[in-house]
N, CA, C and O atoms as CSV, one atom per row, in Angstrom:
chain,resi,resn,atom,element,x,y,z
A,1,GLU,N,N,12.446,-33.936,15.990
A,1,GLU,CA,C,12.889,-34.262,14.653
A,1,GLU,C,C,11.884,-33.721,13.640
A,1,GLU,O,O,10.675,-33.831,13.839
A,2,LEU,N,N,12.381,-33.147,12.570
A,2,LEU,CA,C,11.527,-32.576,11.528
A,2,LEU,C,C,11.000,-33.662,10.594
A,2,LEU,O,O,11.678,-34.663,10.362
A,3,PRO,N,N,9.792,-33.470,10.057
A,3,PRO,CA,C,9.248,-34.420,9.087
A,3,PRO,C,C,10.127,-34.488,7.835
A,3,PRO,O,O,10.859,-33.548,7.525
A,4,GLU,N,N,10.042,-35.598,7.131
A,4,GLU,CA,C,10.810,-35.769,5.902
A,4,GLU,C,C,10.464,-34.667,4.902
A,4,GLU,O,O,9.294,-34.327,4.730
A,5,GLY,N,N,11.463,-34.121,4.256
A,5,GLY,CA,C,11.262,-33.080,3.254
A,5,GLY,C,C,11.289,-31.669,3.817
A,5,GLY,O,O,11.290,-30.707,3.050
A,6,VAL,N,N,11.310,-31.520,5.147
A,6,VAL,CA,C,11.341,-30.193,5.755
A,6,VAL,C,C,12.787,-29.769,5.927
A,6,VAL,O,O,13.619,-30.527,6.426
A,7,GLU,N,N,13.070,-28.556,5.510
A,7,GLU,CA,C,14.409,-27.997,5.645
A,7,GLU,C,C,14.310,-26.730,6.473
A,7,GLU,O,O,13.569,-25.811,6.125
A,8,LEU,N,N,15.041,-26.679,7.550
A,8,LEU,CA,C,15.043,-25.525,8.442
A,8,LEU,C,C,16.178,-24.600,8.044
A,8,LEU,O,O,17.335,-25.013,7.978
A,9,LYS,N,N,15.835,-23.335,7.778
A,9,LYS,CA,C,16.830,-22.327,7.428
A,9,LYS,C,C,16.773,-21.218,8.470
A,9,LYS,O,O,15.705,-20.891,8.989
A,10,GLU,N,N,17.912,-20.654,8.762
A,10,GLU,CA,C,17.954,-19.544,9.705
A,10,GLU,C,C,18.144,-18.206,9.010
A,10,GLU,O,O,18.189,-17.164,9.664
A,11,THR,N,N,18.255,-18.232,7.687
A,11,THR,CA,C,18.388,-16.999,6.918
A,11,THR,C,C,17.369,-17.023,5.786
A,11,THR,O,O,16.838,-18.079,5.444
A,12,MET,N,N,17.102,-15.875,5.216
A,12,MET,CA,C,16.126,-15.761,4.125
A,12,MET,C,C,16.844,-15.722,2.792
A,12,MET,O,O,16.949,-14.667,2.167
A,13,ARG,N,N,17.333,-16.854,2.361
A,13,ARG,CA,C,17.918,-16.981,1.028
A,13,ARG,C,C,16.965,-17.837,0.218
A,13,ARG,O,O,16.608,-18.939,0.634
A,14,GLY,N,N,16.554,-17.337,-0.932
A,14,GLY,CA,C,15.603,-18.071,-1.752
A,14,GLY,C,C,14.182,-17.855,-1.266
A,14,GLY,O,O,13.866,-16.832,-0.659
A,15,THR,N,N,13.338,-18.824,-1.538
A,15,THR,CA,C,11.941,-18.734,-1.133
A,15,THR,C,C,11.610,-19.860,-0.165
A,15,THR,O,O,12.395,-20.789,0.022
A,16,ALA,N,N,10.440,-19.761,0.444
A,16,ALA,CA,C,10.010,-20.771,1.403
A,16,ALA,C,C,8.496,-20.917,1.331
A,16,ALA,O,O,7.791,-19.967,0.990
A,17,SER,N,N,8.000,-22.098,1.651
A,17,SER,CA,C,6.552,-22.304,1.672
A,17,SER,C,C,5.963,-21.899,3.024
A,17,SER,O,O,4.767,-21.627,3.120
A,18,LEU,N,N,6.791,-21.857,4.062
A,18,LEU,CA,C,6.357,-21.412,5.382
A,18,LEU,C,C,7.504,-20.675,6.042
A,18,LEU,O,O,8.627,-21.174,6.115
A,19,ILE,N,N,7.202,-19.475,6.524
A,19,ILE,CA,C,8.193,-18.660,7.218
A,19,ILE,C,C,7.682,-18.392,8.631
A,19,ILE,O,O,6.529,-18.002,8.817
A,20,LEU,N,N,8.536,-18.603,9.616
A,20,LEU,CA,C,8.256,-18.222,11.004
A,20,LEU,C,C,9.170,-17.054,11.322
A,20,LEU,O,O,10.390,-17.210,11.372
A,21,TRP,N,N,8.582,-15.873,11.539
A,21,TRP,CA,C,9.376,-14.673,11.790
A,21,TRP,C,C,9.082,-14.176,13.193
A,21,TRP,O,O,7.977,-13.710,13.470
A,22,PHE,N,N,10.066,-14.272,14.080
A,22,PHE,CA,C,9.942,-13.781,15.451
A,22,PHE,C,C,10.381,-12.320,15.461
A,22,PHE,O,O,11.516,-11.997,15.113
A,23,ILE,N,N,9.460,-11.441,15.867
A,23,ILE,CA,C,9.658,-9.995,15.752
A,23,ILE,C,C,9.580,-9.380,17.155
A,23,ILE,O,O,8.483,-9.259,17.700
A,24,PRO,N,N,10.695,-8.994,17.745
A,24,PRO,CA,C,10.649,-8.475,19.112
A,24,PRO,C,C,10.195,-7.022,19.254
A,24,PRO,O,O,9.673,-6.642,20.302
A,25,THR,N,N,10.387,-6.198,18.210
A,25,THR,CA,C,10.091,-4.763,18.326
A,25,THR,C,C,9.524,-4.207,17.022
A,25,THR,O,O,9.612,-4.837,15.968
A,26,ARG,N,N,8.942,-3.014,17.116
A,26,ARG,CA,C,8.465,-2.312,15.911
A,26,ARG,C,C,9.611,-2.035,14.950
A,26,ARG,O,O,9.436,-2.107,13.734
A,27,LYS,N,N,10.776,-1.720,15.488
A,27,LYS,CA,C,11.933,-1.423,14.643
A,27,LYS,C,C,12.295,-2.638,13.785
A,27,LYS,O,O,12.566,-2.495,12.593
A,28,VAL,N,N,12.299,-3.814,14.376
A,28,VAL,CA,C,12.607,-5.039,13.627
A,28,VAL,C,C,11.521,-5.290,12.581
A,28,VAL,O,O,11.819,-5.702,11.460
A,29,LEU,N,N,10.271,-5.043,12.947
A,29,LEU,CA,C,9.157,-5.216,12.002
A,29,LEU,C,C,9.347,-4.308,10.792
A,29,LEU,O,O,9.260,-4.768,9.654
A,30,SER,N,N,9.602,-3.042,11.026
A,30,SER,CA,C,9.702,-2.101,9.902
A,30,SER,C,C,10.981,-2.301,9.092
A,30,SER,O,O,10.962,-2.140,7.872
A,31,SER,N,N,12.073,-2.642,9.735
A,31,SER,CA,C,13.333,-2.778,8.997
A,31,SER,C,C,13.454,-4.105,8.257
A,31,SER,O,O,14.190,-4.188,7.273
A,32,GLY,N,N,12.758,-5.133,8.699
A,32,GLY,CA,C,12.920,-6.439,8.082
A,32,GLY,C,C,11.794,-6.883,7.181
A,32,GLY,O,O,11.906,-7.913,6.518
A,33,PHE,N,N,10.701,-6.124,7.140
A,33,PHE,CA,C,9.525,-6.614,6.428
A,33,PHE,C,C,9.748,-6.780,4.929
A,33,PHE,O,O,9.291,-7.762,4.346
A,34,GLU,N,N,10.429,-5.854,4.310
A,34,GLU,CA,C,10.636,-5.948,2.862
A,34,GLU,C,C,11.401,-7.219,2.505
A,34,GLU,O,O,11.051,-7.906,1.545
A,35,ARG,N,N,12.426,-7.529,3.260
A,35,ARG,CA,C,13.249,-8.718,3.020
A,35,ARG,C,C,12.451,-9.992,3.287
A,35,ARG,O,O,12.490,-10.926,2.486
A,36,ILE,N,N,11.742,-10.039,4.383
A,36,ILE,CA,C,10.962,-11.228,4.740
A,36,ILE,C,C,9.803,-11.411,3.762
A,36,ILE,O,O,9.577,-12.518,3.274
A,37,GLY,N,N,9.082,-10.355,3.475
A,37,GLY,CA,C,7.943,-10.426,2.557
A,37,GLY,C,C,8.343,-10.866,1.162
A,37,GLY,O,O,7.572,-11.548,0.486
A,38,ALA,N,N,9.527,-10.490,0.721
A,38,ALA,CA,C,9.994,-10.884,-0.606
A,38,ALA,C,C,10.210,-12.382,-0.703
A,38,ALA,O,O,10.109,-12.951,-1.790
A,39,GLY,N,N,10.504,-13.027,0.409
A,39,GLY,CA,C,10.717,-14.466,0.411
A,39,GLY,C,C,9.432,-15.268,0.362
A,39,GLY,O,O,9.461,-16.483,0.169
A,40,LEU,N,N,8.299,-14.592,0.537
A,40,LEU,CA,C,7.002,-15.264,0.534
A,40,LEU,C,C,6.369,-15.139,-0.838
A,40,LEU,O,O,5.558,-14.243,-1.074
A,41,VAL,N,N,6.731,-16.024,-1.736
A,41,VAL,CA,C,6.168,-16.034,-3.083
A,41,VAL,C,C,4.800,-16.699,-3.047
A,41,VAL,O,O,3.827,-16.177,-3.592
A,42,SER,N,N,4.739,-17.835,-2.413
A,42,SER,CA,C,3.484,-18.537,-2.145
A,42,SER,C,C,3.667,-19.168,-0.773
A,42,SER,O,O,4.784,-19.213,-0.257
A,43,GLY,N,N,2.614,-19.644,-0.195
A,43,GLY,CA,C,2.733,-20.231,1.128
A,43,GLY,C,C,2.309,-19.249,2.198
A,43,GLY,O,O,1.505,-18.349,1.953
A,44,SER,N,N,2.858,-19.430,3.389
A,44,SER,CA,C,2.385,-18.690,4.553
A,44,SER,C,C,3.534,-18.096,5.359
A,44,SER,O,O,4.670,-18.569,5.317
A,45,LEU,N,N,3.195,-17.056,6.085
A,45,LEU,CA,C,4.139,-16.350,6.951
A,45,LEU,C,C,3.518,-16.192,8.332
A,45,LEU,O,O,2.495,-15.525,8.486
A,46,TRP,N,N,4.142,-16.810,9.341
A,46,TRP,CA,C,3.763,-16.540,10.728
A,46,TRP,C,C,4.581,-15.351,11.193
A,46,TRP,O,O,5.810,-15.401,11.209
A,47,MET,N,N,3.896,-14.286,11.571
A,47,MET,CA,C,4.543,-13.130,12.185
A,47,MET,C,C,4.268,-13.249,13.673
A,47,MET,O,O,3.116,-13.201,14.104
A,48,ILE,N,N,5.333,-13.406,14.461
A,48,ILE,CA,C,5.226,-13.781,15.867
A,48,ILE,C,C,5.880,-12.694,16.718
A,48,ILE,O,O,7.025,-12.313,16.475
A,49,TRP,N,N,5.148,-12.198,17.714
A,49,TRP,CA,C,5.627,-11.098,18.553
A,49,TRP,C,C,5.415,-11.440,20.026
A,49,TRP,O,O,4.588,-12.295,20.342
A,50,PRO,N,N,6.155,-10.780,20.945
A,50,PRO,CA,C,6.019,-11.058,22.374
A,50,PRO,C,C,4.662,-10.580,22.917
A,50,PRO,O,O,4.200,-9.482,22.604
A,51,LYS,N,N,4.049,-11.426,23.727
A,51,LYS,CA,C,2.788,-11.058,24.385
A,51,LYS,C,C,3.030,-9.911,25.362
A,51,LYS,O,O,4.143,-9.721,25.853
A,52,LEU,N,N,1.985,-9.162,25.633
A,52,LEU,CA,C,2.083,-8.065,26.601
A,52,LEU,C,C,2.468,-8.560,27.990
A,52,LEU,O,O,3.138,-7.850,28.740
A,53,SER,N,N,2.045,-9.779,28.338
A,53,SER,CA,C,2.329,-10.341,29.654
A,53,SER,C,C,3.717,-10.975,29.741
A,53,SER,O,O,4.123,-11.437,30.807
A,54,SER,N,N,4.435,-10.997,28.635
A,54,SER,CA,C,5.745,-11.638,28.572
A,54,SER,C,C,6.846,-10.724,29.100
A,54,SER,O,O,6.732,-9.499,29.056
A,55,ALA,N,N,7.904,-11.341,29.595
A,55,ALA,CA,C,9.076,-10.567,30.017
A,55,ALA,C,C,9.743,-9.887,28.823
A,55,ALA,O,O,10.490,-8.925,28.999
A,56,LEU,N,N,9.480,-10.377,27.615
A,56,LEU,CA,C,10.045,-9.784,26.398
A,56,LEU,C,C,9.187,-8.669,25.814
A,56,LEU,O,O,9.576,-8.044,24.828
A,57,ALA,N,N,8.026,-8.412,26.409
A,57,ALA,CA,C,7.095,-7.414,25.870
A,57,ALA,C,C,7.794,-6.084,25.659
A,57,ALA,O,O,8.577,-5.618,26.487
A,58,GLY,N,N,7.475,-5.489,24.508
A,58,GLY,CA,C,8.056,-4.191,24.177
A,58,GLY,C,C,6.999,-3.298,23.570
A,58,GLY,O,O,5.897,-3.173,24.105
A,59,ASP,N,N,7.335,-2.676,22.452
A,59,ASP,CA,C,6.447,-1.698,21.828
A,59,ASP,C,C,5.599,-2.271,20.695
A,59,ASP,O,O,4.883,-1.517,20.035
A,60,LEU,N,N,5.657,-3.568,20.452
A,60,LEU,CA,C,4.950,-4.181,19.329
A,60,LEU,C,C,3.636,-4.802,19.790
A,60,LEU,O,O,3.584,-5.511,20.794
A,61,ARG,N,N,2.577,-4.520,19.033
A,61,ARG,CA,C,1.231,-5.027,19.363
A,61,ARG,C,C,0.642,-5.741,18.153
A,61,ARG,O,O,1.132,-5.598,17.033
A,62,GLU,N,N,-0.404,-6.503,18.391
A,62,GLU,CA,C,-1.091,-7.233,17.326
A,62,GLU,C,C,-1.505,-6.303,16.186
A,62,GLU,O,O,-1.336,-6.649,15.017
A,63,GLY,N,N,-2.035,-5.147,16.507
A,63,GLY,CA,C,-2.471,-4.196,15.485
A,63,GLY,C,C,-1.334,-3.737,14.585
A,63,GLY,O,O,-1.533,-3.529,13.388
A,64,ASP,N,N,-0.148,-3.577,15.153
A,64,ASP,CA,C,1.027,-3.183,14.363
A,64,ASP,C,C,1.388,-4.273,13.358
A,64,ASP,O,O,1.682,-3.992,12.196
A,65,VAL,N,N,1.362,-5.516,13.822
A,65,VAL,CA,C,1.711,-6.660,12.972
A,65,VAL,C,C,0.693,-6.797,11.846
A,65,VAL,O,O,1.063,-6.949,10.682
A,66,ARG,N,N,-0.598,-6.742,12.199
A,66,ARG,CA,C,-1.650,-6.879,11.179
A,66,ARG,C,C,-1.553,-5.748,10.154
A,66,ARG,O,O,-1.646,-5.997,8.952
A,67,ALA,N,N,-1.371,-4.525,10.609
A,67,ALA,CA,C,-1.295,-3.381,9.697
A,67,ALA,C,C,-0.121,-3.517,8.727
A,67,ALA,O,O,-0.260,-3.201,7.545
A,68,ALA,N,N,1.018,-3.977,9.208
A,68,ALA,CA,C,2.182,-4.148,8.341
A,68,ALA,C,C,1.914,-5.200,7.280
A,68,ALA,O,O,2.261,-5.012,6.114
A,69,GLY,N,N,1.301,-6.302,7.675
A,69,GLY,CA,C,0.977,-7.349,6.713
A,69,GLY,C,C,-0.016,-6.885,5.663
A,69,GLY,O,O,0.184,-7.122,4.472
A,70,LEU,N,N,-1.077,-6.231,6.091
A,70,LEU,CA,C,-2.099,-5.754,5.155
A,70,LEU,C,C,-1.520,-4.726,4.186
A,70,LEU,O,O,-1.835,-4.738,2.996
A,71,LYS,N,N,-0.681,-3.847,4.698
A,71,LYS,CA,C,-0.058,-2.824,3.853
A,71,LYS,C,C,0.798,-3.460,2.757
A,71,LYS,O,O,0.940,-2.899,1.670
A,72,ALA,N,N,1.360,-4.622,3.043
A,72,ALA,CA,C,2.221,-5.319,2.082
A,72,ALA,C,C,1.427,-6.233,1.148
A,72,ALA,O,O,2.019,-6.990,0.380
A,73,GLY,N,N,0.099,-6.170,1.205
A,73,GLY,CA,C,-0.708,-6.991,0.316
A,73,GLY,C,C,-0.955,-8.399,0.816
A,73,GLY,O,O,-1.386,-9.267,0.057
A,74,LEU,N,N,-0.681,-8.631,2.100
A,74,LEU,CA,C,-0.940,-9.927,2.705
A,74,LEU,C,C,-2.298,-9.900,3.400
A,74,LEU,O,O,-2.855,-8.831,3.649
A,75,VAL,N,N,-2.822,-11.074,3.711
A,75,VAL,CA,C,-4.058,-11.177,4.466
A,75,VAL,C,C,-3.833,-12.187,5.587
A,75,VAL,O,O,-3.272,-13.260,5.366
A,76,ASP,N,N,-4.280,-11.828,6.803
A,76,ASP,CA,C,-4.124,-12.756,7.919
A,76,ASP,C,C,-5.374,-13.621,8.039
A,76,ASP,O,O,-6.493,-13.158,7.816
A,77,TYR,N,N,-5.160,-14.889,8.397
A,77,TYR,CA,C,-6.298,-15.800,8.485
A,77,TYR,C,C,-6.254,-16.710,9.703
A,77,TYR,O,O,-7.157,-17.531,9.866
A,78,LYS,N,N,-5.268,-16.606,10.550
A,78,LYS,CA,C,-5.236,-17.345,11.805
A,78,LYS,C,C,-4.453,-16.535,12.828
A,78,LYS,O,O,-3.543,-15.778,12.493
A,79,ILE,N,N,-4.841,-16.722,14.089
A,79,ILE,CA,C,-4.106,-16.138,15.203
A,79,ILE,C,C,-3.904,-17.252,16.223
A,79,ILE,O,O,-4.753,-18.130,16.372
A,80,CYS,N,N,-2.777,-17.210,16.923
A,80,CYS,CA,C,-2.568,-18.232,17.942
A,80,CYS,C,C,-1.663,-17.717,19.050
A,80,CYS,O,O,-0.904,-16.763,18.881
A,81,ALA,N,N,-1.775,-18.396,20.200
A,81,ALA,CA,C,-0.821,-18.224,21.282
A,81,ALA,C,C,0.227,-19.306,21.061
A,81,ALA,O,O,-0.056,-20.487,21.261
A,82,VAL,N,N,1.421,-18.924,20.656
A,82,VAL,CA,C,2.481,-19.891,20.379
A,82,VAL,C,C,2.875,-20.600,21.674
A,82,VAL,O,O,2.976,-21.826,21.721
A,83,ASP,N,N,3.095,-19.810,22.719
A,83,ASP,CA,C,3.387,-20.321,24.061
A,83,ASP,C,C,3.121,-19.184,25.041
A,83,ASP,O,O,2.419,-18.235,24.694
A,84,GLU,N,N,3.658,-19.254,26.246
A,84,GLU,CA,C,3.392,-18.205,27.234
A,84,GLU,C,C,4.102,-16.889,26.914
A,84,GLU,O,O,3.802,-15.869,27.534
A,85,THR,N,N,5.029,-16.890,25.967
A,85,THR,CA,C,5.790,-15.695,25.615
A,85,THR,C,C,5.340,-15.058,24.309
A,85,THR,O,O,5.335,-13.832,24.193
A,86,TRP,N,N,4.965,-15.864,23.329
A,86,TRP,CA,C,4.744,-15.373,21.966
A,86,TRP,C,C,3.317,-15.586,21.472
A,86,TRP,O,O,2.680,-16.589,21.793
A,87,SER,N,N,2.819,-14.613,20.675
A,87,SER,CA,C,1.563,-14.715,19.926
A,87,SER,C,C,1.904,-14.616,18.451
A,87,SER,O,O,2.954,-14.085,18.090
A,88,GLY,N,N,1.023,-15.123,17.592
A,88,GLY,CA,C,1.317,-15.073,16.165
A,88,GLY,C,C,0.097,-14.882,15.301
A,88,GLY,O,O,-1.005,-15.299,15.657
A,89,LEU,N,N,0.301,-14.247,14.159
A,89,LEU,CA,C,-0.692,-14.122,13.099
A,89,LEU,C,C,-0.148,-14.819,11.862
A,89,LEU,O,O,1.023,-14.658,11.518
A,90,LEU,N,N,-0.995,-15.590,11.195
A,90,LEU,CA,C,-0.606,-16.299,9.982
A,90,LEU,C,C,-1.121,-15.529,8.777
A,90,LEU,O,O,-2.311,-15.233,8.679
A,91,PHE,N,N,-0.211,-15.207,7.857
A,91,PHE,CA,C,-0.523,-14.429,6.659
A,91,PHE,C,C,-0.242,-15.240,5.405
A,91,PHE,O,O,0.534,-16.195,5.425
A,92,THR,N,N,-0.879,-14.846,4.328
A,92,THR,CA,C,-0.567,-15.344,2.994
A,92,THR,C,C,-0.729,-14.189,2.018
A,92,THR,O,O,-1.286,-13.147,2.364
A,93,ARG,N,N,-0.243,-14.378,0.804
A,93,ARG,CA,C,-0.428,-13.340,-0.224
A,93,ARG,C,C,-1.895,-13.239,-0.590
A,93,ARG,O,O,-2.588,-14.249,-0.715
A,94,ARG,N,N,-2.360,-12.018,-0.759
A,94,ARG,CA,C,-3.741,-11.775,-1.186
A,94,ARG,C,C,-3.886,-12.270,-2.613
A,94,ARG,O,O,-3.046,-11.973,-3.464
A,95,LYS,N,N,-4.941,-13.020,-2.881
A,95,LYS,CA,C,-5.174,-13.543,-4.233
A,95,LYS,C,C,-5.597,-12.414,-5.168
A,95,LYS,O,O,-6.373,-11.529,-4.807
A,96,GLU,N,N,-5.061,-12.479,-6.367
A,96,GLU,CA,C,-5.405,-11.504,-7.377
A,96,GLU,C,C,-6.830,-11.740,-7.845
A,96,GLU,O,O,-7.236,-12.880,-8.070
A,97,LYS,N,N,-7.589,-10.661,-7.991
A,97,LYS,CA,C,-8.967,-10.789,-8.505
A,97,LYS,C,C,-8.932,-10.968,-10.013
A,97,LYS,O,O,-8.187,-10.291,-10.722
A,98,ALA,N,N,-9.754,-11.895,-10.484
A,98,ALA,CA,C,-9.779,-12.188,-11.920
A,98,ALA,C,C,-10.541,-11.136,-12.691
A,98,ALA,O,O,-10.658,-11.231,-13.913
């Protein structure tokens, strides 16, 4: 059960304070990043990809995910093993320098 006030959406309509994006391939990363990144006005984005040891492993690596985020003006600040199949990097918008 989700905590009070949490709304789970399966599509990117509007904005969100936290986005969990499961990315199986480089193609999905490159084709969906503009749409997903636009939904992150403030808050955080978990970019989650299959581990190399996973049965879902494909052509996507941690370096690809980090590079895409940095190129879009995001900064990663946490990494985690989601479970035995998925790894994730947590991003947020880079703060503007005063």
